[in-house]
mmCIF file of C-alpha atoms in Angstrom:
data_model
loop_
_atom_site.group_PDB
_atom_site.id
_atom_site.type_symbol
_atom_site.label_atom_id
_atom_site.label_comp_id
_atom_site.label_asym_id
_atom_site.label_seq_id
_atom_site.Cartn_x
_atom_site.Cartn_y
_atom_site.Cartn_z
ATOM 1 C CA SER A 1454 -8.311 -6.936 2.274
ATOM 2 C CA GLY A 1455 -7.186 -7.622 5.861
ATOM 3 C CA ALA A 1456 -10.453 -6.419 7.195
ATOM 4 C CA ILE A 1457 -12.433 -8.653 4.622
ATOM 5 C CA ALA A 1458 -10.172 -11.951 5.303
ATOM 6 C CA SER A 1459 -10.826 -11.565 8.965
ATOM 7 C CA GLY A 1460 -14.708 -11.374 8.519
ATOM 8 C CA LEU A 1461 -14.766 -14.529 6.466
ATOM 9 C CA GLN A 1462 -14.813 -17.020 9.115
ATOM 10 C CA PRO A 1463 -17.289 -15.301 11.561
ATOM 11 C CA LEU A 1464 -19.643 -14.862 8.709
ATOM 12 C CA ARG A 1465 -19.034 -18.697 7.666
ATOM 13 C CA LEU A 1466 -17.913 -17.483 4.079
ATOM 14 C CA PRO A 1467 -15.776 -20.228 2.372
ATOM 15 C CA ARG A 1468 -13.959 -17.766 0.437
ATOM 16 C CA ARG A 1469 -13.350 -13.904 -0.460
ATOM 17 C CA PRO A 1470 -16.508 -12.529 -1.731
ATOM 18 C CA THR A 1471 -16.820 -11.017 -5.054
ATOM 19 C CA ASP A 1472 -19.770 -8.782 -4.759
ATOM 20 C CA LEU A 1473 -19.359 -5.247 -3.167
ATOM 21 C CA ALA A 1474 -22.209 -5.471 -0.657
ATOM 22 C CA THR A 1475 -20.786 -8.775 0.733
ATOM 23 C CA GLN A 1476 -17.224 -7.414 0.794
ATOM 24 C CA GLN A 1477 -18.472 -4.515 2.764
ATOM 25 C CA ALA A 1478 -20.419 -6.623 5.305
ATOM 26 C CA ALA A 1479 -17.427 -8.859 5.838
ATOM 27 C CA ALA A 1480 -14.938 -5.846 6.228
ATOM 28 C CA ALA A 1481 -17.398 -4.475 9.054
ATOM 29 C CA VAL A 1482 -17.443 -7.546 10.877
ATOM 30 C CA GLY A 1483 -13.638 -8.160 10.403
ATOM 31 C CA GLN A 1484 -12.212 -4.572 11.051
ATOM 32 C CA GLY A 1485 -12.751 -4.972 14.844
ATOM 33 C CA LEU A 1486 -11.126 -8.203 14.833
ATOM 34 C CA LEU A 1487 -8.148 -7.083 12.730
ATOM 35 C CA ILE A 1488 -7.368 -3.874 14.904
ATOM 36 C CA HIS A 1489 -7.914 -6.097 18.102
ATOM 37 C CA THR A 1490 -5.140 -8.225 16.830
ATOM 38 C CA TYR A 1491 -2.858 -5.316 16.231
ATOM 39 C CA THR A 1492 -3.497 -3.874 19.473
ATOM 40 C CA GLU A 1493 -2.627 -7.005 21.289
ATOM 41 C CA ALA A 1494 0.455 -7.646 19.329
ATOM 42 C CA PHE A 1495 1.927 -4.218 20.076
ATOM 43 C CA ALA A 1496 0.640 -4.097 23.645
ATOM 44 C CA ALA A 1497 2.673 -6.978 24.358
ATOM 45 C CA ARG A 1498 5.666 -4.634 23.667
ATOM 46 C CA GLY A 1499 4.245 -1.678 25.376
ATOM 47 C CA ILE A 1500 3.296 0.198 22.174
ATOM 48 C CA GLY A 1501 -0.054 1.752 21.754
ATOM 49 C CA VAL A 1502 -1.805 1.682 18.129
ATOM 50 C CA GLY A 1503 -4.518 3.801 16.681
ATOM 51 C CA GLN A 1504 -6.825 2.797 13.739
ATOM 52 C CA VAL A 1505 -7.017 5.141 10.781
ATOM 53 C CA LEU A 1506 -9.435 4.088 7.974
ATOM 54 C CA LEU A 1507 -9.003 5.915 4.587
ATOM 55 C CA THR A 1508 -10.631 5.861 1.043
ATOM 56 C CA ALA A 1509 -8.978 7.262 -1.930
ATOM 57 C CA ASP A 1510 -11.172 10.352 -1.593
ATOM 58 C CA ASP A 1511 -9.314 11.144 1.622
ATOM 59 C CA LEU A 1512 -6.124 11.752 -0.504
ATOM 60 C CA ILE A 1513 -7.554 13.465 -3.480
ATOM 61 C CA ARG A 1514 -9.661 16.251 -1.651
ATOM 62 C CA PRO A 1515 -7.259 18.565 -0.284
ATOM 63 C CA GLN A 1516 -9.261 19.316 3.057
ATOM 64 C CA HIS A 1517 -9.470 15.420 3.698
ATOM 65 C CA TYR A 1518 -5.659 15.264 2.845
ATOM 66 C CA SER A 1519 -4.866 17.784 5.504
ATOM 67 C CA ASN A 1520 -7.056 16.166 8.079
ATOM 68 C CA ALA A 1521 -5.641 12.708 7.598
ATOM 69 C CA ARG A 1522 -1.999 14.007 7.603
ATOM 70 C CA ARG A 1523 -2.597 16.062 10.901
ATOM 71 C CA THR A 1524 -4.066 12.931 12.673
ATOM 72 C CA LEU A 1525 -1.340 10.746 11.326
ATOM 73 C CA LEU A 1526 1.455 12.975 12.537
ATOM 74 C CA ARG A 1527 -0.141 13.893 15.791
ATOM 75 C CA GLN A 1528 -0.508 10.073 16.780
ATOM 76 C CA LEU A 1529 3.334 9.715 16.101
ATOM 77 C CA GLU A 1530 4.014 12.600 18.191
ATOM 78 C CA LEU A 1531 2.042 10.659 21.130
ATOM 79 C CA GLY A 1532 4.115 7.670 20.539
ATOM 80 C CA VAL A 1533 1.175 5.858 18.994
ATOM 81 C CA ILE A 1534 1.549 3.632 15.777
ATOM 82 C CA PRO A 1535 -1.312 4.330 13.231
ATOM 83 C CA ILE A 1536 -2.713 1.372 11.777
ATOM 84 C CA VAL A 1537 -3.936 2.456 8.369
ATOM 85 C CA ASN A 1538 -6.325 0.428 6.430
ATOM 86 C CA GLU A 1539 -8.797 0.922 3.621
ATOM 87 C CA ASN A 1540 -12.332 1.888 4.740
ATOM 88 C CA ASP A 1541 -13.663 -1.258 3.105
ATOM 89 C CA ALA A 1542 -16.985 -0.984 4.801
ATOM 90 C CA VAL A 1543 -18.005 2.114 3.016
ATOM 91 C CA ALA A 1544 -15.632 2.371 0.100
ATOM 92 C CA THR A 1545 -17.304 1.749 -3.371
ATOM 93 C CA HIS A 1546 -15.441 0.892 -6.566
ATOM 94 C CA GLU A 1547 -15.141 4.557 -7.316
ATOM 95 C CA ILE A 1548 -13.378 5.718 -4.241
ATOM 96 C CA ARG A 1549 -11.391 2.473 -3.623
ATOM 97 C CA PHE A 1550 -7.558 2.506 -3.639
ATOM 98 C CA GLY A 1551 -7.734 -1.145 -4.910
ATOM 99 C CA ASP A 1552 -4.864 -2.605 -2.983
ATOM 100 C CA ASN A 1553 -3.050 -2.235 0.370
ATOM 101 C CA ASP A 1554 0.278 -1.476 -1.529
ATOM 102 C CA ARG A 1555 -1.057 1.603 -3.237
ATOM 103 C CA LEU A 1556 -2.606 2.616 0.178
ATOM 104 C CA ALA A 1557 0.915 2.285 1.574
ATOM 105 C CA ALA A 1558 2.740 4.420 -0.643
ATOM 106 C CA LEU A 1559 0.090 7.265 -0.693
ATOM 107 C CA THR A 1560 0.245 7.143 3.170
ATOM 108 C CA ALA A 1561 4.110 7.232 3.087
ATOM 109 C CA ASN A 1562 3.873 10.375 0.750
ATOM 110 C CA LEU A 1563 1.090 11.873 3.356
ATOM 111 C CA VAL A 1564 3.453 11.742 6.304
ATOM 112 C CA SER A 1565 6.674 12.430 4.316
ATOM 113 C CA ALA A 1566 8.101 9.212 5.480
ATOM 114 C CA GLN A 1567 11.808 8.257 5.264
ATOM 115 C CA VAL A 1568 11.431 5.006 3.838
ATOM 116 C CA LEU A 1569 8.546 2.676 2.688
ATOM 117 C CA LEU A 1570 9.184 -1.182 3.528
ATOM 118 C CA LEU A 1571 6.711 -3.540 1.607
ATOM 119 C CA LEU A 1572 6.710 -6.994 2.858
ATOM 120 C CA THR A 1573 5.798 -10.020 0.476
ATOM 121 C CA ASP A 1574 6.099 -13.853 0.329
ATOM 122 C CA VAL A 1575 9.282 -13.896 -1.884
ATOM 123 C CA GLU A 1576 12.750 -12.455 -1.182
ATOM 124 C CA GLY A 1577 12.161 -9.385 -3.583
ATOM 125 C CA LEU A 1578 11.752 -8.296 -7.107
ATOM 126 C CA TYR A 1579 13.108 -10.935 -9.454
ATOM 127 C CA THR A 1580 13.773 -10.716 -13.330
ATOM 128 C CA ALA A 1581 10.964 -13.368 -13.883
ATOM 129 C CA PRO A 1582 8.729 -15.359 -11.669
ATOM 130 C CA PRO A 1583 10.911 -17.008 -8.860
ATOM 131 C CA SER A 1584 10.091 -20.493 -10.085
ATOM 132 C CA ASP A 1585 11.120 -19.906 -13.741
ATOM 133 C CA PRO A 1586 14.614 -21.363 -14.417
ATOM 134 C CA GLY A 1587 17.373 -18.642 -14.660
ATOM 135 C CA SER A 1588 15.282 -16.028 -12.768
ATOM 136 C CA THR A 1589 17.514 -13.872 -10.466
ATOM 137 C CA LEU A 1590 16.806 -11.426 -7.566
ATOM 138 C CA VAL A 1591 17.346 -7.780 -8.338
ATOM 139 C CA SER A 1592 19.080 -6.109 -5.545
ATOM 140 C CA GLU A 1593 18.548 -2.349 -6.541
ATOM 141 C CA VAL A 1594 16.273 -0.437 -9.051
ATOM 142 C CA TYR A 1595 17.249 3.218 -9.955
ATOM 143 C CA GLY A 1596 14.028 4.081 -11.899
ATOM 144 C CA ALA A 1597 11.013 2.787 -13.932
ATOM 145 C CA ASP A 1598 13.404 2.283 -17.025
ATOM 146 C CA ASP A 1599 15.042 -0.716 -15.073
ATOM 147 C CA LEU A 1600 11.988 -2.461 -14.933
ATOM 148 C CA ALA A 1601 11.274 -2.742 -18.579
ATOM 149 C CA ASP A 1602 13.262 -6.014 -19.004
ATOM 150 C CA TYR A 1603 11.602 -7.871 -16.213
ATOM 151 C CA ARG A 1604 8.534 -10.163 -16.334
ATOM 152 C CA VAL A 1605 6.301 -9.735 -13.494
ATOM 153 C CA THR A 1606 3.110 -11.611 -12.576
ATOM 154 C CA GLY A 1607 0.080 -10.543 -10.717
ATOM 155 C CA ARG A 1608 -1.844 -11.372 -7.471
ATOM 156 C CA GLY A 1609 -0.680 -14.740 -5.785
ATOM 157 C CA SER A 1610 -2.885 -14.803 -2.675
ATOM 158 C CA SER A 1611 -6.410 -16.024 -2.479
ATOM 159 C CA VAL A 1612 -7.513 -13.545 0.205
ATOM 160 C CA GLY A 1613 -5.502 -10.444 -0.781
ATOM 161 C CA THR A 1614 -5.831 -7.845 -3.372
ATOM 162 C CA GLY A 1615 -2.096 -7.080 -4.142
ATOM 163 C CA GLY A 1616 0.682 -8.954 -5.956
ATOM 164 C CA MET A 1617 4.057 -8.138 -7.523
ATOM 165 C CA VAL A 1618 2.575 -5.739 -10.099
ATOM 166 C CA THR A 1619 0.996 -3.408 -7.398
ATOM 167 C CA LYS A 1620 4.048 -3.461 -5.273
ATOM 168 C CA LEU A 1621 5.991 -2.192 -8.255
ATOM 169 C CA ASP A 1622 3.265 0.509 -8.730
ATOM 170 C CA ALA A 1623 3.635 1.460 -4.896
ATOM 171 C CA ALA A 1624 7.323 1.709 -5.399
ATOM 172 C CA MET A 1625 6.937 3.904 -8.099
ATOM 173 C CA ILE A 1626 4.588 6.026 -6.307
ATOM 174 C CA ALA A 1627 6.896 6.302 -3.194
ATOM 175 C CA THR A 1628 10.198 6.880 -5.256
ATOM 176 C CA HIS A 1629 8.424 9.711 -7.133
ATOM 177 C CA SER A 1630 7.409 11.263 -3.801
ATOM 178 C CA GLY A 1631 11.191 11.347 -2.689
ATOM 179 C CA ILE A 1632 10.929 8.033 -0.763
ATOM 180 C CA PRO A 1633 13.125 5.023 -1.092
ATOM 181 C CA VAL A 1634 11.477 1.632 -0.922
ATOM 182 C CA LEU A 1635 12.688 -1.864 0.501
ATOM 183 C CA LEU A 1636 10.897 -4.655 -0.954
ATOM 184 C CA ALA A 1637 11.492 -7.690 1.051
ATOM 185 C CA SER A 1638 10.299 -11.141 2.390
ATOM 186 C CA ALA A 1639 8.141 -10.972 5.432
ATOM 187 C CA GLU A 1640 9.938 -13.962 7.050
ATOM 188 C CA ARG A 1641 13.118 -11.604 7.078
ATOM 189 C CA VAL A 1642 11.527 -8.486 8.362
ATOM 190 C CA GLU A 1643 13.770 -8.180 11.169
ATOM 191 C CA GLU A 1644 16.777 -8.472 9.070
ATOM 192 C CA ALA A 1645 15.207 -5.776 6.720
ATOM 193 C CA LEU A 1646 14.539 -3.362 9.503
ATOM 194 C CA ARG A 1647 18.094 -3.647 10.783
ATOM 195 C CA GLY A 1648 19.374 -2.549 7.308
ATOM 196 C CA GLY A 1649 20.545 -6.041 6.370
ATOM 197 C CA ALA A 1650 21.296 -6.722 2.540
ATOM 198 C CA VAL A 1651 18.088 -8.329 1.988
ATOM 199 C CA GLY A 1652 15.241 -7.586 -0.853
ATOM 200 C CA THR A 1653 15.342 -4.919 -3.393
ATOM 201 C CA TRP A 1654 16.019 -1.476 -2.688
ATOM 202 C CA PHE A 1655 14.310 1.318 -5.117
ATOM 203 C CA SER A 1656 16.233 4.565 -5.072
ATOM 204 C CA ALA A 1657 14.086 7.930 -4.739
ATOM 205 C CA ALA A 1658 13.706 9.740 -7.825
ATOM 206 C CA ASP A 1659 15.774 12.875 -8.137
ATOM 207 C CA HIS A 1660 12.602 15.136 -8.726
ATOM 208 C CA ARG A 1661 9.784 14.892 -6.321
ATOM 209 C CA ARG A 1662 6.492 15.356 -7.858
ATOM 210 C CA SER A 1663 3.976 17.648 -6.055
ATOM 211 C CA SER A 1664 1.084 16.050 -4.133
ATOM 212 C CA ARG A 1665 -1.276 17.317 -6.578
ATOM 213 C CA ARG A 1666 0.661 15.488 -9.292
ATOM 214 C CA LEU A 1667 0.598 12.393 -7.333
ATOM 215 C CA TRP A 1668 -3.114 12.551 -6.634
ATOM 216 C CA LEU A 1669 -3.673 12.848 -10.545
ATOM 217 C CA ALA A 1670 -1.292 10.064 -11.439
ATOM 218 C CA TRP A 1671 -2.118 7.458 -8.795
ATOM 219 C CA ALA A 1672 -5.161 8.400 -6.653
ATOM 220 C CA ALA A 1673 -7.412 10.066 -8.766
ATOM 221 C CA ASN A 1674 -10.299 7.653 -10.753
ATOM 222 C CA THR A 1675 -10.266 9.402 -14.059
ATOM 223 C CA HIS A 1676 -13.136 9.249 -16.589
ATOM 224 C CA GLY A 1677 -13.593 10.578 -20.144
ATOM 225 C CA SER A 1678 -11.019 10.818 -23.011
ATOM 226 C CA LEU A 1679 -8.954 13.522 -24.607
ATOM 227 C CA ILE A 1680 -8.844 13.843 -28.657
ATOM 228 C CA LEU A 1681 -6.274 15.907 -30.219
ATOM 229 C CA ASP A 1682 -6.734 16.965 -33.912
ATOM 230 C CA ASP A 1683 -3.813 17.101 -36.471
#
């Protein structure tokens, strides 16, 4: 969504397009602008970056999965920070991740990350929308069962594709990969990175799912139905 959003102004588009062809065109224009912004921001601190564009197919097909993992790990070994984004310019609805939160969680699994940090525009997970009276911040989540009593809403941004629902999905992907998750406000990212008491912490699951099971549960676009007799 960052690439598409970056392409809106150069194409004189007043809002995020809804048809796939225009989304892909906006992404093709915006992707270079987006990675240029990252390159300049990191260069100011003496850090190099690399661009890695993925589709869901890259994490479903074993050979593509191995190739993506190898290039990401090699960049890290060379001291380069990989900037991962959906390959919006070529991704169709059938091979899309759909949101950057799921992409982040699957990428964390891809490189066996130690922790996944998800940034949002609120302090963390609340028991209900933060504007609701009586809504309180949840400091820790131990598993999916803990989420049953919380009322979570969807997308809040006009240019993004995520929202709290997708962030919770991403947290479940990562924690079932054995990776804990911190969900925190982007405005308090420095405090979060320093290990401060901010946001919501999702503990890693006791039993890590295999990569194949994660593909089937979260990355694969399945079709058809299963009918069982008596």
